[in-house]
Tab-separated table of C-alpha atoms in Angstrom:
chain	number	residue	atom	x	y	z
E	229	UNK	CA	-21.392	-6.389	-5.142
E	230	UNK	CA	-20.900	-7.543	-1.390
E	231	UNK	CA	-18.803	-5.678	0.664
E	232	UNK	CA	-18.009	-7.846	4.340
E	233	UNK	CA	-18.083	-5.330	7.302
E	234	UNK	CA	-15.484	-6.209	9.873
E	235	UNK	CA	-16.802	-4.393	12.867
E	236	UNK	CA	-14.066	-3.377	16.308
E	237	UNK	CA	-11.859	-5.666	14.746
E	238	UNK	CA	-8.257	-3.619	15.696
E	239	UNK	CA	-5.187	-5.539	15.917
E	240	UNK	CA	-2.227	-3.993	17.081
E	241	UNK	CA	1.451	-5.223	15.870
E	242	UNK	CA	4.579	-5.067	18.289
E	243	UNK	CA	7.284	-6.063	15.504
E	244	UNK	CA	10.120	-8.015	17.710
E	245	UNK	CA	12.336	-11.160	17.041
E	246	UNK	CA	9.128	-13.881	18.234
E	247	UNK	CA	7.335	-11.818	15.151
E	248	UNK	CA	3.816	-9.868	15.121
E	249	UNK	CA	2.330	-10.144	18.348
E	250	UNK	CA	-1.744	-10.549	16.621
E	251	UNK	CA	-3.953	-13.507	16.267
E	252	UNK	CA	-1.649	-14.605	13.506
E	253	UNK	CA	1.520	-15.662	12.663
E	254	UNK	CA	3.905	-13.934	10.562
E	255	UNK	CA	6.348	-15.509	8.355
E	256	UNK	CA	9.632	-13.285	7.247
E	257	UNK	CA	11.594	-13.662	3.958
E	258	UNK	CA	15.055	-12.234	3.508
E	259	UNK	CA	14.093	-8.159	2.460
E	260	UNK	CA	14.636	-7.851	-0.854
E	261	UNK	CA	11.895	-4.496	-0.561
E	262	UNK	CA	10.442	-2.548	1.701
E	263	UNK	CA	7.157	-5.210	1.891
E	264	UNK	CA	7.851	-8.418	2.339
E	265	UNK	CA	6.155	-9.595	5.215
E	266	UNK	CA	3.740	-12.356	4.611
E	267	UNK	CA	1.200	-13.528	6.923
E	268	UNK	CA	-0.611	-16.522	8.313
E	269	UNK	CA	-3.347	-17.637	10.050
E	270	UNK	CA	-2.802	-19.846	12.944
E	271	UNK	CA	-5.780	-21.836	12.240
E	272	UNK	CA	-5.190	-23.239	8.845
E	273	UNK	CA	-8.405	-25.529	9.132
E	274	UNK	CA	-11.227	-23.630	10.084
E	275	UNK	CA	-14.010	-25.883	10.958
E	276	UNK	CA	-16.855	-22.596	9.280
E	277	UNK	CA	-17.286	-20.014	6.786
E	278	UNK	CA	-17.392	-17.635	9.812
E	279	UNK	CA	-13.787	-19.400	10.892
E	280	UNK	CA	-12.945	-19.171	7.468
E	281	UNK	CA	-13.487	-15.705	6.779
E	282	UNK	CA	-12.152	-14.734	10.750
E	283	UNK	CA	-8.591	-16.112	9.179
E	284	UNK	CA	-9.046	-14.881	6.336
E	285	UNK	CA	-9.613	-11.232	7.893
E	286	UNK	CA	-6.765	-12.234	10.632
E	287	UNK	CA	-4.309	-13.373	8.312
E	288	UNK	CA	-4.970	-9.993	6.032
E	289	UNK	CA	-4.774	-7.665	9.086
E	290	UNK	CA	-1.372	-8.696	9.879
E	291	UNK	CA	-0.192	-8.700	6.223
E	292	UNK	CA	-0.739	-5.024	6.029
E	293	UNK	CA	0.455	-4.937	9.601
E	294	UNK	CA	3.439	-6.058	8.953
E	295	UNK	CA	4.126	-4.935	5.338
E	296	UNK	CA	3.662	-1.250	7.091
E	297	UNK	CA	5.424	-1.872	10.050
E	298	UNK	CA	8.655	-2.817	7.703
E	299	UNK	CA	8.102	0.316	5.203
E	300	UNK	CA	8.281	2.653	7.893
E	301	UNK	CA	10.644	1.193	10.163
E	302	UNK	CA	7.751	1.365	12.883
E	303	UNK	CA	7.488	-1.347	16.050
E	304	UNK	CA	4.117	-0.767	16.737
E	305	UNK	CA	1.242	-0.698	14.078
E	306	UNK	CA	-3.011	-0.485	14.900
E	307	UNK	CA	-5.205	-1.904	11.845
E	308	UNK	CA	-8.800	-1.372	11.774
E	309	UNK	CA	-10.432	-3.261	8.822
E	310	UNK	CA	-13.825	-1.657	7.954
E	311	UNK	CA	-14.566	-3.289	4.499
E	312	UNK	CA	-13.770	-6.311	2.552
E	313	UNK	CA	-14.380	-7.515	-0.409
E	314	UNK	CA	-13.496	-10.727	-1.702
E	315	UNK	CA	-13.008	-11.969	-5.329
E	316	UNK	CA	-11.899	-15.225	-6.322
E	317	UNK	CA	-8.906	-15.234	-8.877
E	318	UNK	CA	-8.094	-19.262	-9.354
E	319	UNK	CA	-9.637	-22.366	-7.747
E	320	UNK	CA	-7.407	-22.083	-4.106
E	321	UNK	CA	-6.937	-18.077	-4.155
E	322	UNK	CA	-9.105	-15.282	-3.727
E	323	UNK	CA	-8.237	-11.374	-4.500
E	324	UNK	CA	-9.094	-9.386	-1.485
E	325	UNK	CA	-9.588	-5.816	-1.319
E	326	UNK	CA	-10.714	-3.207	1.012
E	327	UNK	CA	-10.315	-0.176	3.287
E	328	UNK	CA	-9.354	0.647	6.684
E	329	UNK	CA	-7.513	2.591	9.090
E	330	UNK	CA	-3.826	2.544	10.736
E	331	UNK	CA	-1.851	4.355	13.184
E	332	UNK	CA	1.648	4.390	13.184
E	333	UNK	CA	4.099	4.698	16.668
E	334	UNK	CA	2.848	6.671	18.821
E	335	UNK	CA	0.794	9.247	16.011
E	336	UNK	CA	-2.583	9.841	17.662
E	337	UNK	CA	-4.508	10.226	14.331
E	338	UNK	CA	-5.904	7.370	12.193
E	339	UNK	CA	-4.745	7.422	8.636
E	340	UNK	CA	-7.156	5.882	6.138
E	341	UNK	CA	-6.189	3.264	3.985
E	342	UNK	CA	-7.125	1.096	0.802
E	343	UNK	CA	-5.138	-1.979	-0.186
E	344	UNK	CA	-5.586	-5.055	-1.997
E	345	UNK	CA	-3.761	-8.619	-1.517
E	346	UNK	CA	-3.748	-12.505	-2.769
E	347	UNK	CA	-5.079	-14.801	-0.205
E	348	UNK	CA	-3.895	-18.536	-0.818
E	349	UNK	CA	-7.206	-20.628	1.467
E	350	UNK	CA	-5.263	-23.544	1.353
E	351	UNK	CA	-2.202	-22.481	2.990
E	352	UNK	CA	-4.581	-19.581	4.972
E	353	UNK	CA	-1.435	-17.309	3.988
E	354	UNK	CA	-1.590	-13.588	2.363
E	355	UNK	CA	0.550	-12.136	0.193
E	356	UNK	CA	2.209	-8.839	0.307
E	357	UNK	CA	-0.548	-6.449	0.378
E	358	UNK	CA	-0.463	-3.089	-2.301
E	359	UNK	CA	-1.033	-0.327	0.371
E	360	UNK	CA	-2.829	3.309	-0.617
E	361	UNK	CA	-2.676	5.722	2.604
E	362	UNK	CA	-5.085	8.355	2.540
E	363	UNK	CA	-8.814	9.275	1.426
E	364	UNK	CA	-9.460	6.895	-1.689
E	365	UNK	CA	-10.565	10.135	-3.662
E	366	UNK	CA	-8.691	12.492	-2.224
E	367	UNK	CA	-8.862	16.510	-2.530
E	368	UNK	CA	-5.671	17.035	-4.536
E	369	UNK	CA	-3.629	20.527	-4.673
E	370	UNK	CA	-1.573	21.386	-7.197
E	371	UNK	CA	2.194	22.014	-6.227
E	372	UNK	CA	4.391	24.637	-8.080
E	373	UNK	CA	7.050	23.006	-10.079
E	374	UNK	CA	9.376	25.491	-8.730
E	375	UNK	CA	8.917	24.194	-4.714
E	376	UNK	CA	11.202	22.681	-2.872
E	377	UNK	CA	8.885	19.991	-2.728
E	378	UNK	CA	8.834	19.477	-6.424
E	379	UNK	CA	12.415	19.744	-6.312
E	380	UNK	CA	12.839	17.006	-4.091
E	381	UNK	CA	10.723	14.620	-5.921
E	382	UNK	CA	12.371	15.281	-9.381
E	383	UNK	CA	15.802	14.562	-7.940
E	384	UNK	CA	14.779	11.599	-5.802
E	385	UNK	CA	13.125	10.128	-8.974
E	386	UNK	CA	15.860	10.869	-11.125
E	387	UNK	CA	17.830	9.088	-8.719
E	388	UNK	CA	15.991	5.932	-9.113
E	389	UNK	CA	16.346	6.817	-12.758
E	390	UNK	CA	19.803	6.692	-12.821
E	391	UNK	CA	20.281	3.616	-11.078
E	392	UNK	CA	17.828	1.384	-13.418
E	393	UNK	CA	19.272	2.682	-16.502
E	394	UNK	CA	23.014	2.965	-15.429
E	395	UNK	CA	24.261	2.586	-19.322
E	396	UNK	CA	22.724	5.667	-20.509
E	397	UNK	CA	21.699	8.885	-19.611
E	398	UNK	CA	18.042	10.100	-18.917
E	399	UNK	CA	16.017	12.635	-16.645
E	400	UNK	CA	12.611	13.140	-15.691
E	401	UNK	CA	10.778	16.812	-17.036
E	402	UNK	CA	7.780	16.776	-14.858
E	403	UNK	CA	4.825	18.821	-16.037
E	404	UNK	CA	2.386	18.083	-13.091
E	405	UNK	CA	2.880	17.931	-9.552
E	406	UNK	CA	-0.003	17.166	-7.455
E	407	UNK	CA	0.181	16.679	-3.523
E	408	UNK	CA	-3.179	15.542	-1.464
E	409	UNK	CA	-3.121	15.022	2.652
E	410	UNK	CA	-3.097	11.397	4.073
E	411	UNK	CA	-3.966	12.392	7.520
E	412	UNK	CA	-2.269	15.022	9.351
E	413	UNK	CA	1.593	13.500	9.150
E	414	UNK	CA	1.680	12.373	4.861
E	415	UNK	CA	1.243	13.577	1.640
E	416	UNK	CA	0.286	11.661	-1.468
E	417	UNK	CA	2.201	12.974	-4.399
E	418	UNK	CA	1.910	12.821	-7.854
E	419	UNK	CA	3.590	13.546	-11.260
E	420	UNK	CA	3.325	13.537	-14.820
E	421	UNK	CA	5.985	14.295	-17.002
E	422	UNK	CA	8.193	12.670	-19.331
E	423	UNK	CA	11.788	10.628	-18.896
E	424	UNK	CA	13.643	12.275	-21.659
E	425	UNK	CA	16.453	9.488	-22.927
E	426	UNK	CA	19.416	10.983	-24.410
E	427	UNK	CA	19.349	10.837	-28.206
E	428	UNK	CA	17.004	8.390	-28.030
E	429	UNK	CA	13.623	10.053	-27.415
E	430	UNK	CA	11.339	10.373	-24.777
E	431	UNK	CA	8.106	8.447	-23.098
E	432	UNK	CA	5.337	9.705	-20.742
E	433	UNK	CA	6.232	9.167	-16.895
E	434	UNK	CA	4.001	8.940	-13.816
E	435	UNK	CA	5.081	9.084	-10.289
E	436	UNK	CA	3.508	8.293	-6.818
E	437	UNK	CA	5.253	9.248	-3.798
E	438	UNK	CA	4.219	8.948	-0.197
E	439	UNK	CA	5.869	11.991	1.927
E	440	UNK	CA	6.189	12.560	6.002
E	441	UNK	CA	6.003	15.631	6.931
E	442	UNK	CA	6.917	15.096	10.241
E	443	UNK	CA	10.354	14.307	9.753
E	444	UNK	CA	11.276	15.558	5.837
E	445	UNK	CA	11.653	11.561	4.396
E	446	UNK	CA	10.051	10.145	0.933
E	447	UNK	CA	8.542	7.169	2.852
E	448	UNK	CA	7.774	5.856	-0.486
E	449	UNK	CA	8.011	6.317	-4.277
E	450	UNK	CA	7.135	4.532	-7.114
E	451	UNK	CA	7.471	5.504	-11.234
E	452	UNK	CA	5.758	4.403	-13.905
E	453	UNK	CA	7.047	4.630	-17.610
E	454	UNK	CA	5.025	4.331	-21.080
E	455	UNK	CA	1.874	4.955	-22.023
E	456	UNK	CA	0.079	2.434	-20.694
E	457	UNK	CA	-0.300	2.229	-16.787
E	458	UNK	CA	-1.213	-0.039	-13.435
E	459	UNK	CA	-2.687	2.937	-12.038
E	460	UNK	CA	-5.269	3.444	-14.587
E	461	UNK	CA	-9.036	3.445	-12.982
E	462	UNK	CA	-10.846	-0.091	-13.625
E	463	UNK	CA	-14.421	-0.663	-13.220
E	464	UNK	CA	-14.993	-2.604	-9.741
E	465	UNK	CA	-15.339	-6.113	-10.674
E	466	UNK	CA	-18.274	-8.590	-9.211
E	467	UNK	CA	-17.026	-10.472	-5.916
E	468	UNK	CA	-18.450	-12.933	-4.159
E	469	UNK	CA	-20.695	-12.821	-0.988
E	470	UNK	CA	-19.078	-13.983	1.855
């Protein structure tokens, strides 16, 4: 495996009408999520592999930029890339994966970060990047089903619950609650549990939840049901050398 070190490469994201002030441009959709910022390089034609990986790295940057600029409502956004890896996944796009580092407003700390995002190199565009903030095996604390936290999470999740399966009734019986520190200001939370269907049965339910501390919000959260799941460890694949 080859991982591509991207050394002092920080770009910092104003978001404002003329889009992401970086060394790339950034093309909006209408929001139909929180992420839905894609971005591109401005040189579509690099004339190197060292070009060609510089836009790749660019155009990547300011996806995850701009994806977390968007989530959490934030104007200004620092990326640090310290690892990429790159894997190809058809004949014109490559999978790209890595770690790195943000800061959000005005926070002073730098929150670790893993993500992973479809890079088109004829178009020199990436997708919207899947975003992990904190230590990629983090230290995790169990949290008393009985907290307030807990609480929170339940009801925001039965919530979402609700409002996907409008026709009939079901609620989440968590079993698990796990919470793990993504820098000083989040919390990574998880769940286990089941969604319990009325007269209709039951089926095993994850949840990952993203929480700010700082200000009391569920920045983000995300449920998975059955018994199979996305989040389920994979062995790293090969990628290629770049």
């Amino acid at each position: 495996m080859h991982r591509h070190l991207l050394r002092k490469s920080v770009l910092v994201a104003m978001m404002a009408s003329a889009g992401v002030l970086t060394s790339v441009a950034i093309a909006q959709k209408p929001a139909t999520g929180p992420n839905w910022v894609h971005a591109q390089a401005r040189d579509t034609a690099p004339d190197s592999r060292i070009e060609g990986d510089q836009s790749m790295d660019a155009a990547v940057a300011a996806a995850v930029i701009g994806a977390v600029a968007t989530e959490f409502g934030e104007r200004k956004v620092e990326v640090r890339l310290d690892e990429v890896a790159v894997m190809p996944a058809s004949i014109r796009d490559r999978t790209v994966t890595g770690e790195g580092r943000l800061r959000i407003g005005g926070d002073d700390e730098w929150v670790a970060f893993q993500f992973d995002v479809l890079y088109d190199t004829e178009t020199a565009t990436a997708g919207v990047p899947a975003l992990r903030l904190g230590d990629p095996d983090p230290a995790s604390d169990p949290v008393p089903l009985d907290s307030q936290l807990a609480a929170e999470l339940d009801a925001h999740v039965n919530a979402a619950l609700d409002a996907e399966f409008s026709s009939q009734a079901v609620e989440l019986v968590t079993t698990r609650v796990t919470a793990a520190s993504a820098g000083g200001r989040f919390l990574q939370v998880e769940a286990m549990g089941t969604a319990e269907f009325a007269g209709e049965g039951t089926t095993p339910a994850q949840v990952r939840a993203l929480y700010d501390r700082s200000s009391g919000d569920w920045v983000r959260l995300d449920y998975e049901l059955g018994t199979t799941s996305n989040w389920a460890d994979e062995a790293e694949p090969a990628v290629a050398a770049r």
